[in-house]
PDB file of C-alpha atoms and ligand atoms in Angstrom:
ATOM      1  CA  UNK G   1      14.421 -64.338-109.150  1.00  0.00           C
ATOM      2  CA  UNK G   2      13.926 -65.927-105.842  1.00  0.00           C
ATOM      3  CA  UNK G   3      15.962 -64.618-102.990  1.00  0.00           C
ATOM      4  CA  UNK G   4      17.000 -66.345 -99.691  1.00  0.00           C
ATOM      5  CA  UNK G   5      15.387 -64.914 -96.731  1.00  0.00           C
ATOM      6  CA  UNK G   6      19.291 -63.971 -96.285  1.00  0.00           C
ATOM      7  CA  UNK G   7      19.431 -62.201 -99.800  1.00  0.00           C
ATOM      8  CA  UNK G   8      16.087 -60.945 -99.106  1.00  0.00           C
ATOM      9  CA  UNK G   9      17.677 -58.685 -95.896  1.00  0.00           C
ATOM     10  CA  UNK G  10      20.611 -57.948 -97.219  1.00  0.00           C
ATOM     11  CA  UNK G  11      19.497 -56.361-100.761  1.00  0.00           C
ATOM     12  CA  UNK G  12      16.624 -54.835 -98.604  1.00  0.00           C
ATOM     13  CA  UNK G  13      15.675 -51.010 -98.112  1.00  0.00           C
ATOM     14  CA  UNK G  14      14.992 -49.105 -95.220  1.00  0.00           C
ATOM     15  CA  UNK G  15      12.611 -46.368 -95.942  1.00  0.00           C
ATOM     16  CA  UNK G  16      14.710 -43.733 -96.294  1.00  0.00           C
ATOM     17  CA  UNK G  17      17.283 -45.296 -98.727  1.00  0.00           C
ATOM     18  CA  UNK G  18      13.783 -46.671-100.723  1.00  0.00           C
ATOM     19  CA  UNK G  19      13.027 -42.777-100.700  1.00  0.00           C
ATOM     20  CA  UNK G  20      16.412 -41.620-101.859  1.00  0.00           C
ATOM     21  CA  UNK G  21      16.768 -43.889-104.283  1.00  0.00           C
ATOM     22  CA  UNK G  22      13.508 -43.119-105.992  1.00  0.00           C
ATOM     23  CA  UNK G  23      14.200 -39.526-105.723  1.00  0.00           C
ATOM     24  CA  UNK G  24      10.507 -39.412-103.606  1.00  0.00           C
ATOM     25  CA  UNK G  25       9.587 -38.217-100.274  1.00  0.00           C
ATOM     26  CA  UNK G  26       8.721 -41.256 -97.727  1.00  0.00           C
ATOM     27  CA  UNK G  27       5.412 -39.890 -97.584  1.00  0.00           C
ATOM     28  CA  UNK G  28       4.987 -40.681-101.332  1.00  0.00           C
ATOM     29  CA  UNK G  29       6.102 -44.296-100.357  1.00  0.00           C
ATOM     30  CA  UNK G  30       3.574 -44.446 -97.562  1.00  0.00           C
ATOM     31  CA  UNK G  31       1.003 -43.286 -99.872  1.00  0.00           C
ATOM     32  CA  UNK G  32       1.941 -45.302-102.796  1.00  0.00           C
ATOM     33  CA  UNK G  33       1.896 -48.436-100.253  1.00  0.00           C
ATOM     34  CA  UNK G  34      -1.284 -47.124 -99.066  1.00  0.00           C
ATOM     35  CA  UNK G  35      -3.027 -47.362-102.525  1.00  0.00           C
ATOM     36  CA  UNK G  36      -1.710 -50.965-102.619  1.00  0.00           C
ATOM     37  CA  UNK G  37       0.825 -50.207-105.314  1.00  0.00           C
ATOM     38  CA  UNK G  38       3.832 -51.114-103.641  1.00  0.00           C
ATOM     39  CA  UNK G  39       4.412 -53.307-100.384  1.00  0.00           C
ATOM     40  CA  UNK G  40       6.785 -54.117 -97.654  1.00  0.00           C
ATOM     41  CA  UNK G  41       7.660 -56.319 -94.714  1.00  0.00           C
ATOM     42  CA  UNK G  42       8.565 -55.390 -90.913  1.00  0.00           C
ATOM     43  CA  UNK G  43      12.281 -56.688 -90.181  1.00  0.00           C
ATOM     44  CA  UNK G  44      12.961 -58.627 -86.783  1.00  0.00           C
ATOM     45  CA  UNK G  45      13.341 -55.355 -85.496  1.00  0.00           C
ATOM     46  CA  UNK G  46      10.111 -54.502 -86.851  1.00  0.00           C
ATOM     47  CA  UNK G  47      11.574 -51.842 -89.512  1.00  0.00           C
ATOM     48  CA  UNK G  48       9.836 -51.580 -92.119  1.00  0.00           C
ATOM     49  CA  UNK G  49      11.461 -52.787 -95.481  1.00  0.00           C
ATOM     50  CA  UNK G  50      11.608 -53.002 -99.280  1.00  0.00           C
ATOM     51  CA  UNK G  51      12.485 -54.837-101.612  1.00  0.00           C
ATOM     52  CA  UNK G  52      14.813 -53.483-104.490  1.00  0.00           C
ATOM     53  CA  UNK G  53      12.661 -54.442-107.560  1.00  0.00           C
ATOM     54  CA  UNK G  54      10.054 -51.852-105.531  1.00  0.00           C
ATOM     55  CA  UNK G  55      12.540 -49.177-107.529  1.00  0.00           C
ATOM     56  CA  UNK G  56      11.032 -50.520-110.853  1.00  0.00           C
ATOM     57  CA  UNK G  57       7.691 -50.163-109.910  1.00  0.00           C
ATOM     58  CA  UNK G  58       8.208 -46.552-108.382  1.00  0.00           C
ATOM     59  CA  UNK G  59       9.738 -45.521-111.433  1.00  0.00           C
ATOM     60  CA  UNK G  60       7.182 -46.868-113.344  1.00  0.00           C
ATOM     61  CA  UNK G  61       4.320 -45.134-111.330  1.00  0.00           C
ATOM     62  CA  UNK G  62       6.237 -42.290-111.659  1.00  0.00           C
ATOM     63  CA  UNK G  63       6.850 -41.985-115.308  1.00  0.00           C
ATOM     64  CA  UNK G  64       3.368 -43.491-116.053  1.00  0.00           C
ATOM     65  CA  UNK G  65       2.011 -40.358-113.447  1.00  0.00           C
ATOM     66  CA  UNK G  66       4.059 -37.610-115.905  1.00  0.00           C
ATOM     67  CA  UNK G  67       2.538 -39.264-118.847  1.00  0.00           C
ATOM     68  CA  UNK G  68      -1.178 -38.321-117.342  1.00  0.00           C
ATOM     69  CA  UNK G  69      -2.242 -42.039-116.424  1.00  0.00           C
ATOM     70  CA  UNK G  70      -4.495 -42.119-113.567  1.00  0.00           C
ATOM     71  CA  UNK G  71      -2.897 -44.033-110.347  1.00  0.00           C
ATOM     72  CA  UNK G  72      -6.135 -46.286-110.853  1.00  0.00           C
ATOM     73  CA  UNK G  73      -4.851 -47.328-114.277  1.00  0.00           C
ATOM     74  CA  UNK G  74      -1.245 -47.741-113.282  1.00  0.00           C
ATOM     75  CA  UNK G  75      -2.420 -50.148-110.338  1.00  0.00           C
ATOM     76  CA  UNK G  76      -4.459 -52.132-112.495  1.00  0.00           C
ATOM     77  CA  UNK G  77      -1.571 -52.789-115.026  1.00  0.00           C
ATOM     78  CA  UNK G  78       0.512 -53.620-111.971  1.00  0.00           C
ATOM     79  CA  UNK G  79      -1.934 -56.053-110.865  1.00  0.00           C
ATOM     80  CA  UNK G  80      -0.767 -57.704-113.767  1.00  0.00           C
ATOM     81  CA  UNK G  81       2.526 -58.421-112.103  1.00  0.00           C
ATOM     82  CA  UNK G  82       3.082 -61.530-110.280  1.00  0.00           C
ATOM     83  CA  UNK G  83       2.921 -61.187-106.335  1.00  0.00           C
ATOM     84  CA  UNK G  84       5.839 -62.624-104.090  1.00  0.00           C
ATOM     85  CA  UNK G  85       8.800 -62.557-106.635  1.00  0.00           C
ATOM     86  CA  UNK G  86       9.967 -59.703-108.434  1.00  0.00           C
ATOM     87  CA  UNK G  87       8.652 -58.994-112.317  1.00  0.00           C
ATOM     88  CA  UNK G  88      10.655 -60.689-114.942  1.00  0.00           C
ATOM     89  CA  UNK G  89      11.084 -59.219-117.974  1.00  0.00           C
ATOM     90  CA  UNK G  90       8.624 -61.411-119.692  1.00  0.00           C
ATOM     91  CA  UNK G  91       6.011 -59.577-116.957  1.00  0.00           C
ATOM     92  CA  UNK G  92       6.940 -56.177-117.367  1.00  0.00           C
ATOM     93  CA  UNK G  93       6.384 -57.085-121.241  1.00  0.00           C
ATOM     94  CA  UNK G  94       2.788 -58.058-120.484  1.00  0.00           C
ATOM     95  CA  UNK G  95       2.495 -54.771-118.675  1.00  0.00           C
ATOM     96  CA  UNK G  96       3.366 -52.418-121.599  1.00  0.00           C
ATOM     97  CA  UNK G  97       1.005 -54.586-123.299  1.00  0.00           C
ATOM     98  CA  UNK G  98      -1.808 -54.154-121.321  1.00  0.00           C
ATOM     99  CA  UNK G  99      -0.990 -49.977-121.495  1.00  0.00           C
ATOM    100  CA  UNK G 100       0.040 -49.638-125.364  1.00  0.00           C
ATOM    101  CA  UNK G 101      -3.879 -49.042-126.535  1.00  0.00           C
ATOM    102  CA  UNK G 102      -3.885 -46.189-123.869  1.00  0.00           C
ATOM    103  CA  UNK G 103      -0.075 -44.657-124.811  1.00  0.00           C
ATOM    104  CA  UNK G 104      -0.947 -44.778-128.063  1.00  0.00           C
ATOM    105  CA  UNK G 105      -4.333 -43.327-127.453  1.00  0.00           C
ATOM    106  CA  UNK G 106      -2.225 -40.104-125.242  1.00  0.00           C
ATOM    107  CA  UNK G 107       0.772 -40.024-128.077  1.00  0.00           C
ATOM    108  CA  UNK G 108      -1.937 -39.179-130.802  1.00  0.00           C
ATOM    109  CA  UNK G 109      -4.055 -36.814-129.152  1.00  0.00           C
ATOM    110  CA  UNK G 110      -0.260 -35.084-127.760  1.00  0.00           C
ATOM    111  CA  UNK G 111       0.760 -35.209-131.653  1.00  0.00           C
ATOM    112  CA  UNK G 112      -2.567 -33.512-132.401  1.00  0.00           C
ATOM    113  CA  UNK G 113      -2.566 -30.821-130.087  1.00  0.00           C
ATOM    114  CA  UNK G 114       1.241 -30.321-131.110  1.00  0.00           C
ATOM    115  CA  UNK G 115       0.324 -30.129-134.959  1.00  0.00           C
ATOM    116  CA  UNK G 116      -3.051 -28.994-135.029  1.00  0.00           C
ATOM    117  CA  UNK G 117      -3.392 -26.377-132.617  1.00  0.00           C
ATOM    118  CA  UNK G 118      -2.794 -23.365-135.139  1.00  0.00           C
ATOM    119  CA  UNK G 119      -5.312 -24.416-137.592  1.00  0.00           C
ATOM    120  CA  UNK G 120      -9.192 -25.437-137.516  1.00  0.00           C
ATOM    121  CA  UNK G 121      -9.620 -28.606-134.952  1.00  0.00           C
ATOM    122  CA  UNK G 122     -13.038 -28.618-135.967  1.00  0.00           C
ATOM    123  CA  UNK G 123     -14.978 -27.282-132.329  1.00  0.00           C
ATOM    124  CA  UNK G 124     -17.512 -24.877-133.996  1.00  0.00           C
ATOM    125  CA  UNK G 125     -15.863 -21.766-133.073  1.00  0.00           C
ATOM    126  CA  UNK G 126     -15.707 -20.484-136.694  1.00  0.00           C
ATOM    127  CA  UNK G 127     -12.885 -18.192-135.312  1.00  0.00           C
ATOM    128  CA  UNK G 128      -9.819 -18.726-137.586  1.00  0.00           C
ATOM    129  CA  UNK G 129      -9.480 -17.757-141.077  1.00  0.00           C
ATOM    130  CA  UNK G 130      -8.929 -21.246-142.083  1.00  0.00           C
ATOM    131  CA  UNK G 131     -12.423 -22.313-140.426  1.00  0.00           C
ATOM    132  CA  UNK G 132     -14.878 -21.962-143.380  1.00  0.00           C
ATOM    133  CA  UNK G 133     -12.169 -23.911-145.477  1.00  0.00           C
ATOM    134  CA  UNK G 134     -12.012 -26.814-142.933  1.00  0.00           C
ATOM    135  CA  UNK G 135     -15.384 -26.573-141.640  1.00  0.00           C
ATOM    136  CA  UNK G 136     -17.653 -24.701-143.675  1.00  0.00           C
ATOM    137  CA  UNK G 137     -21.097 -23.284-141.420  1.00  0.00           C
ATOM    138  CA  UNK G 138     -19.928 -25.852-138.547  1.00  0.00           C
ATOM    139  CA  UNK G 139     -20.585 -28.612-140.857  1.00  0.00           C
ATOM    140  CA  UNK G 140     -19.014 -31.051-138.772  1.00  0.00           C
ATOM    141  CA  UNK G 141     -21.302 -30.161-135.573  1.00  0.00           C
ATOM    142  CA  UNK G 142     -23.360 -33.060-137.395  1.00  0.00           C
ATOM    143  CA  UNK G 143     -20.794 -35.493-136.519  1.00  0.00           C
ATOM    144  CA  UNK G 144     -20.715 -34.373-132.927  1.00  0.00           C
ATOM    145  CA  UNK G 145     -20.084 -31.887-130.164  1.00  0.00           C
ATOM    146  CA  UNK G 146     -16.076 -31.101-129.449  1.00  0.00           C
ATOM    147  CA  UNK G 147     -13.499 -30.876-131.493  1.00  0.00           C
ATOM    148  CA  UNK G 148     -13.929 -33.305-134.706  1.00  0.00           C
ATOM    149  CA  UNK G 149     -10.961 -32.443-136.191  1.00  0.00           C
ATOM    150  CA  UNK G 150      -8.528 -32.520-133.233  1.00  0.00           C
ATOM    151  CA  UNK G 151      -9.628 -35.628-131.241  1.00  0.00           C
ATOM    152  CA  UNK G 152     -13.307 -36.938-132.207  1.00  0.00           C
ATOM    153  CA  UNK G 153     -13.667 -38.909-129.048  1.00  0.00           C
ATOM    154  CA  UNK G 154     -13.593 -35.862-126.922  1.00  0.00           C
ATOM    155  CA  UNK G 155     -16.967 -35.037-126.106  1.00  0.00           C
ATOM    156  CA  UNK G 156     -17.891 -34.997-122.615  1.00  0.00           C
ATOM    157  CA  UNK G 157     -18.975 -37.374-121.024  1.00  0.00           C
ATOM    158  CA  UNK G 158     -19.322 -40.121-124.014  1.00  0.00           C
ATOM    159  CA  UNK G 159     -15.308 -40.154-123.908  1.00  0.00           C
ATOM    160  CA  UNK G 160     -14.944 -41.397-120.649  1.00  0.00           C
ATOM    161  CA  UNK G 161     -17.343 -44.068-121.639  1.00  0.00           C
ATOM    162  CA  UNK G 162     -16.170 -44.703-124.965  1.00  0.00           C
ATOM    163  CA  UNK G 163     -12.041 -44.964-123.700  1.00  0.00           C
ATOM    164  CA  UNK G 164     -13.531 -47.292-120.784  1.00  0.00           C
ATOM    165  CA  UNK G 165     -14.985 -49.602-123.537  1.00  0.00           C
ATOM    166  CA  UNK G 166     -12.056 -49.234-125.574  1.00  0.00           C
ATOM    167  CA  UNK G 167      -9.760 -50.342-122.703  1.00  0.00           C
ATOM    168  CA  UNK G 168     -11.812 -53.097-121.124  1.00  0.00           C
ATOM    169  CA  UNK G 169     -11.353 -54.518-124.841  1.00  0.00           C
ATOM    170  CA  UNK G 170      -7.758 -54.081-124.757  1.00  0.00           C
ATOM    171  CA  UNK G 171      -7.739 -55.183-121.603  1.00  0.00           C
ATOM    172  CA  UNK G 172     -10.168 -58.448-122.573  1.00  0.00           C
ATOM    173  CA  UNK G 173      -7.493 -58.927-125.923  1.00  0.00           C
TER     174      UNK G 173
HETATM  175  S1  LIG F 201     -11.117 -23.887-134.897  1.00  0.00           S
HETATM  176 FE1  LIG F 201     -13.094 -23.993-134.154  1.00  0.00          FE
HETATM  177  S2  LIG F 201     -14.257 -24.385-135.903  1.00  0.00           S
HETATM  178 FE2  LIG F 201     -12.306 -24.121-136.681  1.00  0.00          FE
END
């Protein structure tokens, strides 16, 4: 979707529609421009700029942001996106790609927490009644520390690592 220089100006932004538009302060545009996650150009009269497709990508930082993704996640995926012409569909497709592994990582530890928070996740508390059904003498310790039952990878520091490994081989697939 190339655009005339002409187009370019006339379906551009000035900061403060940008801002409007997104429904975010133009601080948050400075400082998602700082982090290199959106640019913009300086007009003859040296305004600064944006292009529209910048709304997609806000929005996407934005909803990506609510769903707990780190901004250092959400630039890497928009890495992903061709510089110098707006994202095609096809593009944006290869994004979600590169971020399903992760969602679906979030949606089932969110599902967990939703449907297994009122019995025994498995942590070695012992505490509900249900515990020595589930987890008889913290049995499941053996597997672990945190909670076995509720999300397995969760413990400590080895999650961080073991997520990063998972991701780099999404990322690599
Ligand atoms: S909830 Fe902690 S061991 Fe069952």
């Amino acid at each position: 979707m190339k655009h005339s220089t002409a187009e370019k100006s006339a379906r551009a932004l000035a900061v403060g529609q940008g801002a409007e538009r997104a429904g975010v302060s133009i601080a948050t545009l400075h400082f998602y421009e700082s982090k290199g996650l959106i640019d913009s150009w300086r007009n003859s009269g040296n305004q600064r700029r944006y292009s529209r497709e910048v709304l997609r990508r806000i929005a996407v930082i934005r909803v990506a942001q609510r769903t707990g993704l780190s901004l250092k996640v959400i630039k890497e995926a928009l890495s992903l996106l061709p510089a110098g012409r707006a994202p095609s569909a096809e593009d944006w497709k290869q994004l979600s790609k590169s971020w399903r592994g992760e969602l679906e990582d979030r949606i089932q530890r969110l599902t967990g927490l939703r449907d297994q928070l009122d019995g025994c996740i498995g942590c070695g508390c012992l505490s509900l009644e249900v515990c020595p059904l589930r987890n008889p003498r913290d049995v499941l310790a053996k597997q672990g520390p945190g909670p076995r039952l509720l999300d397995p990878d969760c413990s400590g520091g080895s999650d961080t690592k073991s997520r990063t490994k998972k991701k780099k081989a999404r990322f690599a697939s």
